[in-house]
Amino acid sequence: MASDSVLLGTIDSETLNNTILNPGSIQINVTGAFIVDDLLYEDAESIPETNDIALPFQNHDVSHVAIDIGGSLAKIVYYTSNESLTNSQEDLGPHINKKILNTNDSDSGDELQIDPTKGGRLNFHKIETERISELIQFIAKLIKFYNKNIHIMATGGGAHKFYNRIMDELNVEITKEDEMECLIVGLDFFITEIPNEVFLYSESNPMQFVNDINKENNNIYPYLLVNIGSGVSMIKVTGPSNFIRVGGSSLGGGTLWGLLSLLTEANSYDEMLANASKGDNSNVDMLVGDIYGTDYGKIGLKSTTIASSFGKVFQKQNGPDLSARRSKFNPDDISRSLLYAISNNIGQIAYLQAKIHDLERIYFGGSYIRGHPQTMNTLSYAINFWSEGTKNAYFLRHEGYLGAVGAFLKRQPTGWGRKNSFTVGGSENILNGVLSKLDALNVNKDYE
Amino acid sequence: MASDSVLLGTIDSETLNNTILNPGSIQINVTGAFIVDDLLYEDAESIPETNDIALPFQNHDVSHVAIDIGGSLAKIVYYTSNESLTNSQEDLGPHINKKILNTNDSDSGDELQIDPTKGGRLNFHKIETERISELIQFIAKLIKFYNKNIHIMATGGGAHKFYNRIMDELNVEITKEDEMECLIVGLDFFITEIPNEVFLYSESNPMQFVNDINKENNNIYPYLLVNIGSGVSMIKVTGPSNFIRVGGSSLGGGTLWGLLSLLTEANSYDEMLANASKGDNSNVDMLVGDIYGTDYGKIGLKSTTIASSFGKVFQKQNGPDLSARRSKFNPDDISRSLLYAISNNIGQIAYLQAKIHDLERIYFGGSYIRGHPQTMNTLSYAINFWSEGTKNAYFLRHEGYLGAVGAFLKRQPTGWGRKNSFTVGGSENILNGVLSKLDALNVNKDYE
C-alpha cells in the first residue's frame, strides 16, 4: 500500500511532509487492522492486559503516548512499529518488547498481503493510579524505546491532578484533553474502525460480533455510552462531536472493589470476579420467594427475583457479635451478590436514561466490565428486562481504553480513523477519511 | 357527636345495625384525629415506635387487626378504645395498655370538645419478621384485650408465607390483601385524613407540614410512591384505585442494614443511623476533587461530588491483609458513605421514574427512612438536584405503616377515611365520606 503517494494527490506536499516529519502528527494507517490474539505476559503484580491491535500498514513510528488517568486505573495507549522492535537493543520489559506480528496472526479474514517487517501494533496497558510513579517510569522507558522526545496526550481526572508532576519528571509536553470528548472519539473509532471489536453478549453466544454497525457511515448515532470506572458516567451521543453527560452514578467499580476488599480476603479485582463466579447470591440476597413463599405474580415478580440485595444478612438470629455474623456468610456468595447488585443497578439506570432520551443502543465501556461473563450477562439482562427487548447492550473488547484511545487520536489531525478503511483498502477511502476527520475536529460540544 | 343518628338518615338502619354489631365492619370516625405526642415505652429489644393517632370520636371498639409482614419487619395496626383501656383488668404490656388521651393531648388546633372517657387510639407497632412467633403472641394478647374473636387483615409477602401458621395458631380468620393496593389506600388516608402527617424536609426546616394537599378532594393525584423497605417499590398512582408498579430496586433498607451488619459492630438499625450521623464519608468515598484535584466544572461536577462510593477503599497501599484493611476505615465513615450511596441511588431512580411518568410529587414511604434527618436530606437533595427543583419529595410521620393502615382500612366498608373530616366535623362530611369510600372500593387496578 503506497498510501503516501496517494495522499499527495490532494493534500499539499508541505502539509504532508510536516505530518510525516513532526513527531506526534504523523499519518496512522488502520488498513487491515486486527485484534492480536497472542497471549500476553502476566505476573502477580500486573493487571491482565487487553489485547493489542495490529496495524500492518502503519509504517511510520508514532511517538506520542496517550494516558487516561482515572480514579483507580491509569490506561496507556502507545504504538510500537515492527521496525523499531527489531532494532531495539534494550530489554524494556514485556509491555514494550513484544513479538513481531505477521500475516498469520490476522483473524480479520482480509486478503491483504502483509509484510512482517513493516507495520506494528497499538499497545494497551493499565497501572493503578495510586502507582503513578510506575506510570511515569513506564513512560520514561517508552522515551528510551522511541529514542526521541515524545508528546503526551492526557485525559481523565489525573491529567489535571498529575499534570505538573509528569511534566516535571519527564520533561515532556503534555496536552490535556476533555474526558467525555475522548471517550466518544475513542468509542467511535472502535465502532467504525476495528473489526470484531463490538459485540452483543448472551449466555448461549458470549461474543456475537456486531460489525455491521461499521458498514454505513454515520448510522452509529444516536447512542448512550455508559462508562463504568470507579464511578459511572452516562453520555448521550448524537453525532461525532455532539454529546452531553446526562447522568451518572457513584455506585460503580470503586464501590464493588472497595466493599469487597472490606468483606473478603480478595486482593485483586480478578480474584473478586473469580470468587463471584463460584458464589450463590441467594444465600445473601432476599428473594421474592423468601418474602412471599412464592411468586408475586400479580406484578410479574418471580420468586427468584432479588427483592433486597444483602437482605438476608441483617437478622437477629445472626447474633450480636460482628465476627460471628461475618463467619455466617461465604465470601463467594457476598461477591456474587454485590456484583449483581451493582451491575443490575447500573443496567436499570442506563435503561431509564435511554428511555428518557429515546436511545436504542447502549454501549458499556470502562474497566469495570473486564470481559467478565456474569457482569455482561447482568447488564445485558437488565437492559433486556427493563426495555422488554427494545434496547440492546453492546460491549467492547477494549472497553477500558475508550478515553485513552480518544486522547491518542486527538493528536492525529489527518488520516487516522478513516471510516471503513479496514473493509476496503483503497485510496478513495483514505482520502475520505482524511477529510471527514478534519471536519470532525471542529468540535461542537453540547453540554446542556 | 351523635354520628349514629345522622347516618341513619340516609343509610338504611339494617345496614347500619349490621355495621355496628358485626366485629370488623364497624364505623370508624376520624373526626378530630391527631397524632399523639406521648413518649412510648422503649426497651433494648423493641424497635422505637411510631406515634399513635388519637381518634377522639371513635366510640365503638374495632376488633380487627391489620398486619403487614415485609421481608424484614412486620407492622401491626390496631385500635384501642379508652373505654376498653379503662375496663382492662390485665396488664397486657406497654404496647396495649397505654394512657387514656384527653383534649389537652391534641395538637390539631381544633375547637372540638373531646370527652376523655370516649374515643381511643390507633396503635402502630413493629416486630422483626424473623420473630414471627412474637407477632403471633402479640396478636393473642390483643384477642385477650378485645375479649372476643378478631379478624386479621394481612398484607405484605408474609401474609402469604405465614397465612396457615397464623390461622392455625390463633384460630382466627385472615383476609389477605394485595400489597401495592394497601400501600396506596394507606397513603391516601394519611394524605387526606391526618393533619400534620405529610411534610417536606430541608435542613433549615426539617418538618414543614403540608396540610394543604388535604384541602381539596382528589387533587392529590397523580403522584409517585417510593416505598423503601428491605427493597424498593415505585408505584405510579393516578387515582384512588388506579396504580401501577413502574419499577423498583433491590438496593434498599435490607442492603444498608445487611452490609453495615458485616462492616460495623452495630446491632440495630438505629445504632447504624447514629453512627452515620457521626461519620465523614469523604474518608471512604472518592470525590470528584480526589480524581481531578479540583472541580470538573465543564460538566457541573463540584469537587465535593461523590464520584465513587467506597472508591478510596480498594488501594494497594491498604495492604493485602483483610483485617489490616478493615482497621484503616472508621465504622462511622463507612455507615455514612453507605447511607448516602443507597439514599442517593433511590433518589436518582425515583427522579428518573417521575420524569418518565411526568409526576411532580414523590412520596417516600417505608421503614427505611425512620425520620432520620440525613436520609431525608439525601433523598430530598437528590430529587431537587436531578429535577432542578421541579419535583418535590414528601415524607410521612407514619412512613412505615402505609401497607398496614391500608389493610386496616380495607376492612371498613363505610365511614372510615372521610375526606377532610378532621377540618369540619359535620354530618354532611361524614355522609360524603361514607359514599365516596363505597365508591372507592370498586377497585380498578391498572397493572400495565
JSON list of C-alpha atoms in Angstrom, two decimals, chain A residues 283-284 286 310-330, chain B residues 130-131 254 257-259 261-262 264-267:
[
{"chain": "A", "resi": 283, "resn": "ASN", "atom": "CA", "xyz": [-27.60, -17.17, 50.49]},
{"chain": "A", "resi": 284, "resn": "VAL", "atom": "CA", "xyz": [-27.19, -13.44, 50.99]},
{"chain": "A", "resi": 286, "resn": "MET", "atom": "CA", "xyz": [-33.60, -11.79, 49.96]},
{"chain": "A", "resi": 310, "resn": "PHE", "atom": "CA", "xyz": [-27.97, -8.47, 51.20]},
{"chain": "A", "resi": 311, "resn": "GLY", "atom": "CA", "xyz": [-31.48, -8.66, 52.64]},
{"chain": "A", "resi": 312, "resn": "LYS", "atom": "CA", "xyz": [-30.79, -11.96, 54.42]},
{"chain": "A", "resi": 313, "resn": "VAL", "atom": "CA", "xyz": [-27.83, -10.67, 56.36]},
{"chain": "A", "resi": 314, "resn": "PHE", "atom": "CA", "xyz": [-29.30, -8.36, 58.97]},
{"chain": "A", "resi": 315, "resn": "GLN", "atom": "CA", "xyz": [-31.20, -10.71, 61.22]},
{"chain": "A", "resi": 316, "resn": "LYS", "atom": "CA", "xyz": [-31.15, -11.08, 64.97]},
{"chain": "A", "resi": 317, "resn": "GLN", "atom": "CA", "xyz": [-30.51, -14.79, 64.60]},
{"chain": "A", "resi": 318, "resn": "ASN", "atom": "CA", "xyz": [-27.10, -13.93, 63.17]},
{"chain": "A", "resi": 319, "resn": "GLY", "atom": "CA", "xyz": [-26.17, -12.64, 66.57]},
{"chain": "A", "resi": 320, "resn": "PRO", "atom": "CA", "xyz": [-24.80, -9.52, 68.19]},
{"chain": "A", "resi": 321, "resn": "ASP", "atom": "CA", "xyz": [-21.16, -10.40, 67.53]},
{"chain": "A", "resi": 322, "resn": "LEU", "atom": "CA", "xyz": [-19.58, -8.99, 64.38]},
{"chain": "A", "resi": 323, "resn": "SER", "atom": "CA", "xyz": [-17.09, -11.78, 63.76]},
{"chain": "A", "resi": 324, "resn": "ALA", "atom": "CA", "xyz": [-19.75, -14.43, 64.37]},
{"chain": "A", "resi": 325, "resn": "ARG", "atom": "CA", "xyz": [-22.01, -12.64, 61.86]},
{"chain": "A", "resi": 326, "resn": "ARG", "atom": "CA", "xyz": [-19.21, -12.47, 59.33]},
{"chain": "A", "resi": 327, "resn": "SER", "atom": "CA", "xyz": [-18.48, -16.17, 59.69]},
{"chain": "A", "resi": 328, "resn": "LYS", "atom": "CA", "xyz": [-22.07, -16.97, 58.67]},
{"chain": "A", "resi": 329, "resn": "PHE", "atom": "CA", "xyz": [-21.66, -15.67, 55.14]},
{"chain": "A", "resi": 330, "resn": "ASN", "atom": "CA", "xyz": [-19.46, -17.03, 52.40]},
{"chain": "B", "resi": 130, "resn": "GLU", "atom": "CA", "xyz": [-37.91, -13.31, 61.85]},
{"chain": "B", "resi": 131, "resn": "ARG", "atom": "CA", "xyz": [-39.63, -13.10, 65.26]},
{"chain": "B", "resi": 254, "resn": "GLY", "atom": "CA", "xyz": [-32.01, -4.56, 53.61]},
{"chain": "B", "resi": 257, "resn": "TRP", "atom": "CA", "xyz": [-28.64, -2.98, 57.18]},
{"chain": "B", "resi": 258, "resn": "GLY", "atom": "CA", "xyz": [-27.08, -6.13, 55.77]},
{"chain": "B", "resi": 259, "resn": "LEU", "atom": "CA", "xyz": [-23.83, -4.54, 54.63]},
{"chain": "B", "resi": 261, "resn": "SER", "atom": "CA", "xyz": [-24.00, -5.54, 59.96]},
{"chain": "B", "resi": 262, "resn": "LEU", "atom": "CA", "xyz": [-20.99, -7.11, 58.20]},
{"chain": "B", "resi": 264, "resn": "THR", "atom": "CA", "xyz": [-19.56, -2.50, 61.69]},
{"chain": "B", "resi": 265, "resn": "GLU", "atom": "CA", "xyz": [-20.31, -3.65, 65.22]},
{"chain": "B", "resi": 266, "resn": "ALA", "atom": "CA", "xyz": [-23.75, -2.04, 65.13]},
{"chain": "B", "resi": 267, "resn": "ASN", "atom": "CA", "xyz": [-26.56, -4.36, 66.16]}
]
